[in-house]
CSV table of C-alpha atoms in Angstrom, one decimal:
chain,number,residue,atom,x,y,z
A,1,MET,CA,32.3,13.4,1.8
A,2,ALA,CA,32.7,10.5,4.1
A,3,THR,CA,35.2,7.8,3.1
A,4,ARG,CA,34.1,4.3,2.2
A,5,GLU,CA,35.3,3.1,5.6
A,6,GLN,CA,33.4,5.9,7.4
A,7,GLN,CA,30.2,5.0,5.5
A,8,ILE,CA,30.5,1.4,6.4
A,9,ALA,CA,31.2,2.2,10.1
A,10,ALA,CA,28.2,4.6,10.2
A,11,LEU,CA,25.9,2.1,8.7
A,12,GLN,CA,27.0,-0.7,11.0
A,13,LYS,CA,26.5,1.6,14.0
A,14,ASP,CA,23.0,2.4,12.9
A,15,TRP,CA,22.2,-1.3,12.5
A,16,ASP,CA,23.7,-2.1,15.9
A,17,THR,CA,22.2,0.8,17.9
A,18,ASN,CA,19.0,2.0,16.2
A,19,PRO,CA,15.8,0.4,17.8
A,20,ARG,CA,14.3,0.5,14.3
A,21,TRP,CA,16.4,-2.6,13.4
A,22,ASN,CA,15.5,-4.7,16.5
A,23,GLY,CA,14.5,-8.1,15.3
A,24,VAL,CA,15.6,-7.6,11.7
A,25,THR,CA,18.0,-10.1,10.3
A,26,ARG,CA,20.4,-9.2,7.4
A,27,THR,CA,22.4,-11.9,5.6
A,28,TYR,CA,24.8,-9.3,4.1
A,29,THR,CA,27.2,-6.8,5.6
A,30,ALA,CA,27.4,-3.0,5.7
A,31,ASP,CA,30.4,-3.3,3.4
A,32,ASP,CA,28.2,-5.0,0.9
A,33,VAL,CA,25.7,-2.2,1.0
A,34,VAL,CA,28.2,0.6,0.6
A,35,ARG,CA,29.9,-1.3,-2.2
A,36,LEU,CA,26.6,-1.5,-4.1
A,37,ARG,CA,25.5,2.0,-3.5
A,38,GLY,CA,27.8,3.9,-5.7
A,39,SER,CA,29.8,7.0,-4.7
A,40,ILE,CA,26.9,9.4,-4.5
A,41,GLN,CA,24.1,8.8,-2.0
A,42,ILE,CA,20.8,10.2,-3.5
A,43,GLU,CA,18.2,11.2,-0.9
A,44,HIS,CA,14.7,9.9,-1.3
A,45,THR,CA,12.8,12.3,0.9
A,46,LEU,CA,9.2,11.1,0.4
A,47,ALA,CA,10.1,7.5,0.9
A,48,GLN,CA,12.2,8.0,4.0
A,49,ARG,CA,9.8,10.5,5.6
A,50,GLY,CA,6.9,8.2,4.9
A,51,ALA,CA,8.8,5.2,6.2
A,52,GLU,CA,9.5,7.0,9.5
A,53,LYS,CA,5.9,8.0,9.8
A,54,LEU,CA,4.6,4.5,9.1
A,55,TRP,CA,7.0,3.0,11.6
A,56,ASP,CA,5.9,5.5,14.2
A,57,LEU,CA,2.2,4.9,13.5
A,58,VAL,CA,2.4,1.1,13.7
A,59,ASN,CA,4.4,1.3,16.9
A,60,HIS,CA,2.2,3.8,18.7
A,61,GLU,CA,-1.3,3.5,17.3
A,62,PRO,CA,-3.6,0.6,18.4
A,63,PHE,CA,-3.7,-0.1,14.6
A,64,VAL,CA,-3.5,1.8,11.3
A,65,ASN,CA,-6.4,1.2,8.9
A,66,ALA,CA,-6.1,2.1,5.2
A,67,LEU,CA,-8.1,1.9,2.1
A,68,GLY,CA,-6.9,0.9,-1.3
A,69,ALA,CA,-6.6,3.9,-3.7
A,70,LEU,CA,-6.0,3.6,-7.5
A,71,THR,CA,-5.8,7.3,-8.3
A,72,GLY,CA,-4.2,10.3,-6.9
A,73,ASN,CA,-7.5,12.0,-6.2
A,74,GLN,CA,-8.8,9.0,-4.3
A,75,ALA,CA,-5.7,9.1,-2.1
A,76,MET,CA,-6.1,12.8,-1.6
A,77,GLN,CA,-9.7,12.4,-0.5
A,78,GLN,CA,-8.7,9.6,1.9
A,79,VAL,CA,-6.2,12.0,3.6
A,80,LYS,CA,-8.8,14.8,3.8
A,81,ALA,CA,-11.2,12.4,5.4
A,82,GLY,CA,-8.7,11.6,8.1
A,83,LEU,CA,-7.0,8.4,7.2
A,84,LYS,CA,-3.3,8.2,8.2
A,85,ALA,CA,-2.0,5.9,5.5
A,86,ILE,CA,-2.8,4.8,2.0
A,87,TYR,CA,-2.7,1.3,0.5
A,88,LEU,CA,-2.0,0.6,-3.2
A,89,SER,CA,-3.0,-2.9,-4.4
A,90,GLY,CA,-1.7,-4.6,-7.4
A,91,TRP,CA,-5.2,-5.9,-8.0
A,92,GLN,CA,-6.5,-2.3,-8.6
A,93,VAL,CA,-3.5,-1.4,-10.8
A,94,ALA,CA,-4.2,-4.6,-12.8
A,95,GLY,CA,-7.9,-3.7,-13.1
A,96,ASP,CA,-7.7,-0.1,-14.0
A,97,ALA,CA,-4.4,1.8,-13.5
A,98,ASN,CA,-1.6,-0.1,-15.3
A,99,LEU,CA,0.8,1.2,-17.9
A,100,ALA,CA,-0.4,-1.4,-20.5
A,101,GLY,CA,-3.7,0.5,-20.6
A,102,GLU,CA,-5.6,-2.8,-20.1
A,103,MET,CA,-8.1,-4.2,-17.8
A,104,TYR,CA,-6.5,-7.3,-16.3
A,105,PRO,CA,-7.3,-9.7,-13.5
A,106,ASP,CA,-4.8,-9.9,-10.6
A,107,GLN,CA,-2.3,-12.3,-12.3
A,108,SER,CA,0.8,-10.1,-12.7
A,109,LEU,CA,-0.1,-9.5,-16.4
A,110,TYR,CA,0.7,-5.7,-16.4
A,111,PRO,CA,4.2,-4.1,-16.8
A,112,ALA,CA,6.3,-4.4,-13.6
A,113,ASN,CA,6.7,-0.6,-13.3
A,114,SER,CA,3.0,0.1,-13.2
A,115,VAL,CA,2.6,0.1,-9.4
A,116,PRO,CA,5.6,2.4,-8.8
A,117,MET,CA,4.1,4.8,-11.4
A,118,VAL,CA,0.8,4.9,-9.5
A,119,VAL,CA,2.8,5.5,-6.3
A,120,ARG,CA,4.4,8.5,-8.0
A,121,ARG,CA,1.0,9.7,-9.2
A,122,ILE,CA,-0.4,9.5,-5.7
A,123,ASN,CA,2.5,11.4,-4.3
A,124,ASN,CA,2.2,14.0,-7.0
A,125,SER,CA,-1.4,14.5,-6.1
A,126,LEU,CA,-0.6,14.8,-2.5
A,127,GLN,CA,2.2,17.2,-3.2
A,128,ARG,CA,-0.2,19.4,-5.3
A,129,ALA,CA,-2.8,19.4,-2.5
A,130,ASP,CA,-0.1,20.5,-0.1
A,131,GLN,CA,1.0,23.3,-2.4
A,132,ILE,CA,-2.6,24.5,-2.8
A,133,GLN,CA,-3.1,24.5,0.9
A,134,TRP,CA,0.2,26.2,1.6
A,135,SER,CA,-0.3,28.9,-1.1
A,136,GLU,CA,-3.6,29.8,0.5
A,137,GLY,CA,-1.9,30.4,3.8
A,138,LYS,CA,-3.1,27.2,5.5
A,139,ASN,CA,-1.3,24.2,6.9
A,140,GLU,CA,-4.1,22.2,8.4
A,141,ILE,CA,-3.6,18.8,6.8
A,142,ASP,CA,-0.4,16.8,6.5
A,143,TYR,CA,-0.9,15.3,3.1
A,144,PHE,CA,2.3,13.4,3.0
A,145,VAL,CA,1.0,10.2,4.6
A,146,PRO,CA,2.7,6.9,4.1
A,147,ILE,CA,1.9,4.7,1.1
A,148,VAL,CA,2.1,0.9,1.4
A,149,ALA,CA,2.4,-0.7,-2.1
A,150,ASP,CA,2.0,-4.1,-3.5
A,151,ALA,CA,5.0,-5.7,-5.2
A,152,GLU,CA,3.1,-9.0,-5.8
A,153,ALA,CA,5.5,-11.9,-6.1
A,154,GLY,CA,8.3,-9.6,-7.3
A,155,PHE,CA,7.7,-10.1,-11.0
A,156,GLY,CA,10.5,-12.7,-11.3
A,157,GLY,CA,13.5,-13.7,-9.2
A,158,VAL,CA,15.6,-11.9,-6.6
A,159,LEU,CA,17.0,-9.4,-9.1
A,160,ASN,CA,13.5,-8.4,-10.2
A,161,ALA,CA,12.5,-8.0,-6.6
A,162,PHE,CA,15.6,-5.8,-5.9
A,163,GLU,CA,14.9,-3.5,-8.9
A,164,LEU,CA,11.2,-3.3,-8.2
A,165,MET,CA,11.9,-2.3,-4.6
A,166,LYS,CA,14.2,0.4,-5.8
A,167,SER,CA,11.5,1.7,-8.1
A,168,MET,CA,9.0,1.8,-5.3
A,169,ILE,CA,11.4,3.8,-3.2
A,170,GLU,CA,12.2,6.2,-6.0
A,171,ALA,CA,8.4,6.8,-6.4
A,172,GLY,CA,8.1,7.5,-2.6
A,173,ALA,CA,6.6,4.2,-1.2
A,174,SER,CA,6.9,3.9,2.6
A,175,GLY,CA,6.3,0.2,2.8
A,176,VAL,CA,6.2,-2.7,0.3
A,177,HIS,CA,4.9,-6.2,0.5
A,178,PHE,CA,6.1,-9.3,-1.3
A,179,GLU,CA,4.2,-12.6,-1.4
A,180,ASP,CA,5.5,-16.2,-1.6
A,181,GLN,CA,3.8,-17.2,-4.9
A,182,LEU,CA,5.4,-18.2,-8.1
A,183,ALA,CA,5.6,-14.9,-10.1
A,184,SER,CA,4.8,-16.5,-13.4
A,185,ALA,CA,1.6,-18.1,-12.1
A,186,LYS,CA,0.7,-15.4,-9.6
A,187,LYS,CA,-3.0,-15.1,-8.6
A,188,CYS,CA,-5.0,-12.9,-6.4
A,189,GLY,CA,-5.0,-14.4,-2.9
A,190,HIS,CA,-8.7,-15.1,-3.2
A,191,MET,CA,-8.4,-17.0,-6.5
A,192,GLY,CA,-7.6,-20.7,-7.0
A,193,GLY,CA,-4.5,-22.2,-8.7
A,194,LYS,CA,-1.9,-20.5,-6.4
A,195,VAL,CA,1.6,-21.9,-6.5
A,196,LEU,CA,4.1,-21.4,-3.7
A,197,VAL,CA,7.8,-21.0,-4.2
A,198,PRO,CA,10.1,-22.8,-1.7
A,199,THR,CA,10.4,-20.9,1.6
A,200,ARG,CA,14.0,-20.2,0.9
A,201,GLU,CA,13.2,-18.4,-2.3
A,202,ALA,CA,10.6,-16.3,-0.6
A,203,VAL,CA,13.1,-15.3,2.1
A,204,GLU,CA,15.6,-14.4,-0.5
A,205,LYS,CA,13.1,-12.0,-2.1
A,206,LEU,CA,12.6,-10.4,1.3
A,207,THR,CA,16.3,-10.1,1.6
A,208,ALA,CA,16.5,-8.5,-1.9
A,209,ALA,CA,13.9,-5.9,-0.8
A,210,ARG,CA,15.8,-5.1,2.4
A,211,LEU,CA,19.0,-4.8,0.5
A,212,ALA,CA,17.4,-2.5,-2.0
A,213,ALA,CA,16.2,-0.2,0.8
A,214,ASP,CA,19.6,-0.2,2.4
A,215,VAL,CA,21.3,0.6,-0.9
A,216,MET,CA,18.8,3.4,-1.5
A,217,GLY,CA,19.4,4.7,2.1
A,218,THR,CA,15.8,4.4,3.3
A,219,SER,CA,14.1,2.5,6.2
A,220,THR,CA,11.3,1.4,4.0
A,221,LEU,CA,9.1,-1.2,5.7
A,222,VAL,CA,9.3,-4.8,4.3
A,223,ILE,CA,6.1,-6.7,4.6
A,224,ALA,CA,6.0,-10.5,4.1
A,225,ARG,CA,2.8,-12.1,2.8
A,226,THR,CA,2.2,-15.8,2.7
A,227,ASP,CA,-0.6,-17.4,0.7
A,228,ALA,CA,0.1,-20.8,2.3
A,229,GLU,CA,-3.3,-20.9,4.0
A,230,ALA,CA,-5.0,-21.5,0.6
A,231,ALA,CA,-2.2,-22.4,-1.8
A,232,ASP,CA,-1.9,-26.2,-2.3
A,233,LEU,CA,0.8,-26.3,-5.0
A,234,LEU,CA,4.6,-25.9,-4.6
A,235,THR,CA,7.3,-25.5,-7.3
A,236,SER,CA,9.9,-27.7,-5.5
A,237,ASP,CA,10.1,-29.9,-2.4
A,238,ILE,CA,13.8,-29.0,-1.8
A,239,ASP,CA,13.2,-26.9,1.3
A,240,ASP,CA,13.1,-28.7,4.7
A,241,ASN,CA,10.5,-26.1,5.9
A,242,ASP,CA,8.1,-27.2,3.2
A,243,LYS,CA,8.6,-31.0,3.3
A,244,PRO,CA,6.2,-31.7,6.1
A,245,PHE,CA,3.4,-30.4,4.0
A,246,CYS,CA,4.2,-32.2,0.7
A,247,THR,CA,1.8,-35.0,-0.1
A,248,GLY,CA,4.0,-36.8,-2.6
A,249,LYS,CA,1.6,-36.1,-5.4
A,250,ARG,CA,2.5,-34.1,-8.6
A,251,THR,CA,0.5,-32.2,-11.1
A,252,VAL,CA,0.7,-32.3,-14.9
A,253,GLU,CA,2.9,-29.2,-14.7
A,254,GLY,CA,5.3,-30.9,-12.3
A,255,PHE,CA,4.2,-28.9,-9.3
A,256,TYR,CA,4.1,-30.6,-5.9
A,257,GLN,CA,0.8,-30.8,-4.1
A,258,VAL,CA,0.9,-29.6,-0.5
A,259,ARG,CA,-1.5,-29.6,2.5
A,260,ASN,CA,-2.6,-26.0,2.8
A,261,GLY,CA,-4.0,-24.4,5.9
A,262,LEU,CA,-3.0,-22.7,9.1
A,263,GLU,CA,0.0,-24.9,9.9
A,264,GLN,CA,1.6,-24.3,6.6
A,265,ALA,CA,1.0,-20.6,6.9
A,266,ILE,CA,2.5,-20.5,10.4
A,267,ALA,CA,5.6,-22.4,9.2
A,268,ARG,CA,6.2,-19.9,6.5
A,269,ALA,CA,5.4,-16.9,8.7
A,270,LEU,CA,8.0,-18.0,11.3
A,271,ALA,CA,10.6,-18.4,8.5
A,272,TYR,CA,9.8,-14.9,7.1
A,273,ALA,CA,9.6,-13.0,10.5
A,274,PRO,CA,13.3,-12.3,11.0
A,275,TYR,CA,13.5,-10.7,7.5
A,276,ALA,CA,10.3,-8.6,7.6
A,277,ASP,CA,8.9,-5.7,9.6
A,278,LEU,CA,5.4,-7.1,9.4
A,279,VAL,CA,4.0,-10.5,8.5
A,280,TRP,CA,0.7,-11.0,6.7
A,281,CYS,CA,-1.3,-14.2,6.2
A,282,GLU,CA,-3.8,-14.0,3.4
A,283,THR,CA,-7.0,-15.7,4.5
A,284,GLY,CA,-10.2,-16.8,2.9
A,285,LYS,CA,-12.7,-15.2,5.3
A,286,PRO,CA,-12.8,-12.8,8.2
A,287,ASP,CA,-12.1,-15.1,11.1
A,288,LEU,CA,-11.0,-13.7,14.4
A,289,GLU,CA,-10.2,-17.1,15.8
A,290,PHE,CA,-8.0,-18.0,12.9
A,291,ALA,CA,-6.3,-14.6,13.2
A,292,LYS,CA,-5.7,-15.2,16.9
A,293,LYS,CA,-4.1,-18.6,16.4
A,294,PHE,CA,-1.8,-17.3,13.7
A,295,ALA,CA,-0.8,-14.3,15.9
A,296,GLU,CA,-0.2,-16.5,18.9
A,297,ALA,CA,2.0,-18.8,16.9
A,298,VAL,CA,4.1,-16.0,15.5
A,299,HIS,CA,4.4,-14.2,18.8
A,300,ALA,CA,5.4,-17.4,20.7
A,301,ARG,CA,8.6,-17.4,18.6
A,302,PHE,CA,8.9,-13.7,17.8
A,303,PRO,CA,7.3,-11.6,20.6
A,304,GLY,CA,6.1,-8.3,19.4
A,305,LYS,CA,6.4,-9.0,15.7
A,306,MET,CA,3.9,-6.8,14.0
A,307,LEU,CA,1.3,-8.3,11.7
A,308,ALA,CA,-0.8,-7.0,8.8
A,309,TYR,CA,-4.4,-8.0,7.8
A,310,ASN,CA,-6.4,-7.7,4.6
A,311,CYS,CA,-9.9,-6.8,5.5
A,312,SER,CA,-10.8,-7.9,1.9
A,313,PRO,CA,-13.9,-7.0,-0.1
A,314,SER,CA,-13.5,-10.6,-1.4
A,315,PHE,CA,-15.1,-11.6,1.9
A,316,ASN,CA,-18.9,-11.5,2.2
A,317,TRP,CA,-18.8,-9.7,5.5
A,318,LYS,CA,-22.4,-9.9,6.5
A,319,LYS,CA,-22.6,-13.5,5.5
A,320,ASN,CA,-19.7,-14.4,7.8
A,321,LEU,CA,-20.1,-12.0,10.7
A,322,ASP,CA,-22.9,-10.2,12.7
A,323,ASP,CA,-22.9,-6.4,13.0
A,324,THR,CA,-21.5,-6.4,16.5
A,325,THR,CA,-18.5,-8.5,15.4
A,326,ILE,CA,-18.0,-6.3,12.3
A,327,ALA,CA,-17.9,-3.2,14.5
A,328,ARG,CA,-15.2,-4.5,16.8
A,329,PHE,CA,-13.3,-6.5,14.2
A,330,GLN,CA,-10.4,-4.1,13.6
A,331,LYS,CA,-10.0,-3.2,17.2
A,332,GLU,CA,-9.7,-6.9,18.2
A,333,LEU,CA,-7.2,-7.5,15.4
A,334,GLY,CA,-5.2,-4.5,16.6
A,335,ALA,CA,-5.1,-6.0,20.1
A,336,MET,CA,-3.7,-9.2,18.6
A,337,GLY,CA,-0.8,-7.3,17.0
A,338,TYR,CA,-2.3,-6.7,13.5
A,339,LYS,CA,-1.0,-3.1,13.4
A,340,PHE,CA,-1.6,-2.5,9.7
A,341,GLN,CA,-5.1,-3.3,8.4
A,342,PHE,CA,-6.4,-2.4,4.9
A,343,ILE,CA,-9.2,-2.9,2.5
A,344,THR,CA,-7.4,-3.7,-0.7
A,345,LEU,CA,-10.0,-2.9,-3.3
A,346,ALA,CA,-11.8,0.0,-1.7
A,347,GLY,CA,-11.0,2.3,-4.5
A,348,PHE,CA,-12.3,-0.1,-7.2
A,349,HIS,CA,-15.6,-0.7,-5.4
A,350,ALA,CA,-16.2,3.0,-4.5
A,351,LEU,CA,-15.4,4.1,-8.1
A,352,ASN,CA,-17.6,1.5,-9.7
A,353,TYR,CA,-20.5,1.6,-7.4
A,354,GLY,CA,-20.4,5.4,-7.2
A,355,MET,CA,-20.5,5.8,-11.0
A,356,PHE,CA,-23.1,3.0,-11.5
A,357,HIS,CA,-25.4,4.6,-8.9
A,358,LEU,CA,-25.1,8.0,-10.6
A,359,ALA,CA,-25.5,6.6,-14.1
A,360,HIS,CA,-28.5,4.4,-13.1
A,361,GLY,CA,-30.3,7.5,-11.8
A,362,TYR,CA,-29.2,9.7,-14.7
A,363,ALA,CA,-30.4,7.3,-17.3
A,364,ARG,CA,-33.9,7.3,-15.8
A,365,ARG,CA,-34.3,10.7,-14.2
A,366,GLN,CA,-31.8,12.9,-16.0
A,367,MET,CA,-30.5,16.0,-14.1
A,368,PRO,CA,-32.1,15.4,-10.7
A,369,ALA,CA,-29.8,12.4,-10.3
A,370,PHE,CA,-26.7,14.5,-10.7
A,371,VAL,CA,-28.1,17.4,-8.6
A,372,GLU,CA,-28.6,14.9,-5.8
A,373,LEU,CA,-24.9,14.1,-6.0
A,374,GLN,CA,-23.9,17.8,-6.1
A,375,GLU,CA,-26.1,18.6,-3.1
A,376,ALA,CA,-24.5,15.7,-1.2
A,377,GLU,CA,-21.1,17.2,-2.0
A,378,PHE,CA,-22.2,20.6,-0.7
A,379,ALA,CA,-23.5,18.9,2.5
A,380,ALA,CA,-20.2,17.1,3.0
A,381,ALA,CA,-18.3,20.4,3.2
A,382,GLU,CA,-18.9,20.6,6.9
A,383,ARG,CA,-16.9,17.3,7.2
A,384,GLY,CA,-14.0,18.7,5.1
A,385,PHE,CA,-15.0,17.8,1.6
A,386,THR,CA,-13.8,20.4,-0.9
A,387,ALA,CA,-13.9,18.7,-4.3
A,388,VAL,CA,-17.3,20.2,-5.3
A,389,LYS,CA,-15.1,23.2,-6.1
A,390,HIS,CA,-13.4,21.1,-8.7
A,391,GLN,CA,-11.3,23.9,-10.4
A,392,ARG,CA,-9.7,24.8,-7.1
A,393,GLU,CA,-9.4,21.2,-6.1
A,394,VAL,CA,-6.9,20.4,-8.9
A,395,GLY,CA,-4.9,23.6,-8.5
A,396,THR,CA,-6.3,26.3,-10.7
A,397,GLY,CA,-5.9,28.9,-8.0
A,398,TYR,CA,-2.4,27.7,-7.3
A,399,PHE,CA,-1.3,28.1,-11.0
A,400,ASP,CA,-3.0,31.5,-11.1
A,401,ALA,CA,-0.6,32.4,-8.2
A,402,VAL,CA,2.3,31.1,-10.2
A,403,THR,CA,1.2,33.2,-13.2
A,404,GLN,CA,0.8,36.4,-11.1
A,405,THR,CA,4.2,35.8,-9.5
A,406,ILE,CA,5.8,35.6,-12.9
A,407,GLN,CA,3.9,38.6,-14.3
A,408,ASN,CA,4.3,40.8,-11.2
A,409,GLY,CA,0.5,40.6,-10.4
A,410,GLN,CA,-0.5,42.1,-13.8
A,411,SER,CA,-1.8,39.0,-15.6
A,412,SER,CA,-5.2,39.4,-17.3
A,413,THR,CA,-5.4,35.6,-18.1
A,414,THR,CA,-5.8,34.0,-14.7
A,415,ALA,CA,-8.3,31.2,-14.8
A,416,LEU,CA,-10.2,31.0,-11.5
A,417,HIS,CA,-11.3,34.7,-11.4
A,418,GLY,CA,-14.3,35.0,-13.7
A,419,SER,CA,-15.0,31.3,-13.8
A,420,THR,CA,-18.4,29.9,-13.2
A,421,GLU,CA,-16.9,28.3,-10.1
A,422,ASP,CA,-15.7,31.6,-8.8
A,423,GLU,CA,-19.2,33.1,-9.4
A,424,GLN,CA,-21.4,30.3,-8.2
A,425,PHE,CA,-19.4,28.2,-5.7
A,426,PHE,CA,-17.6,30.7,-3.5
A,427,ASP,CA,-19.2,33.0,-1.0
A,428,LYS,CA,-18.9,36.6,-2.0
A,429,LYS,CA,-17.0,38.8,0.3
A,430,VAL,CA,-19.1,41.6,1.9
A,431,ALA,CA,-17.6,45.0,1.4
């Protein structure tokens, strides 16, 4: 085992020579990290492998586009369909996947470990899909795609952010974003009533996230989100970066009213950029001109700093843009430096519309409505869809293989053989 001094020297060398850390500012030392790690360095394979993949993708692809998933199976279908990364939004976890078992709005009402647990569920599903594929003698799909997860406003102060980041890494997240809202009053970026914390506090949470990743020994991407384009309230006017936007007015809660908009968002983005791998400005509508101005302002001070963009379902896309602009939207963003683009609530909308559509037909036409769905599933097989064979999809054949391995191939209780799926969904082999 390397001595403490050797660990410190190796970490400092990595920071000094690894291109991964170009443009990243740390306000602490390698000695601090090693002191806080403990004597045993636990490896976090999924988190580190995913972080390396995500970093490679955002640096070498024109852009990486992702959809929000709220279940493991949704994530698995995204990978099978060809997406290269998965997004996990706190909104979706609040709405239908939190450990409280509640349906909440996006206001940080759920237990703070809910998002890490969904990250773990997604990774477990992807691992099972990989095991199924591998056990069948195939290796066509790399299921271990990077997951970018939502840490909201950190669920408290810097210690909460530090511990939350560690939990994300333990679950296998590749990138994590933190926003600059007051955690106790956090809102969805497309709601009203958002309260900003001072710029310094937001920077400290980014530092907490980076420190957590360093302590855990991973290169997890830190993404800084600002809600300053829309937020018009601030907890304190102490920070010089925030003072130009303070109006001098106060609210009944004691918050400071500020002038929201592009300039406030840029001021915060410039403050966050040294501490983050990507910077994201939450916006109120899909606006390429706004995106261009924001990107140009960031790149004037930090050339090459990568950006992220929420192609939100909170936007009425057809009301704001014509079809031609919609078709080129992500490519144009990519050219501006928005290297990670995502639809936060894609899973929520796909799940709810899909079930409503089926239920609406089923309530009125009974079985033909479901058979239409099943026939569509069969037709999608040529594009790689396999879930119509639902027993196989979740691992029945894999666990049959486990059973036969344990019982030396003599088991009479395997599940897939003799099932209706085996009889009706698989092509029979010709003798």
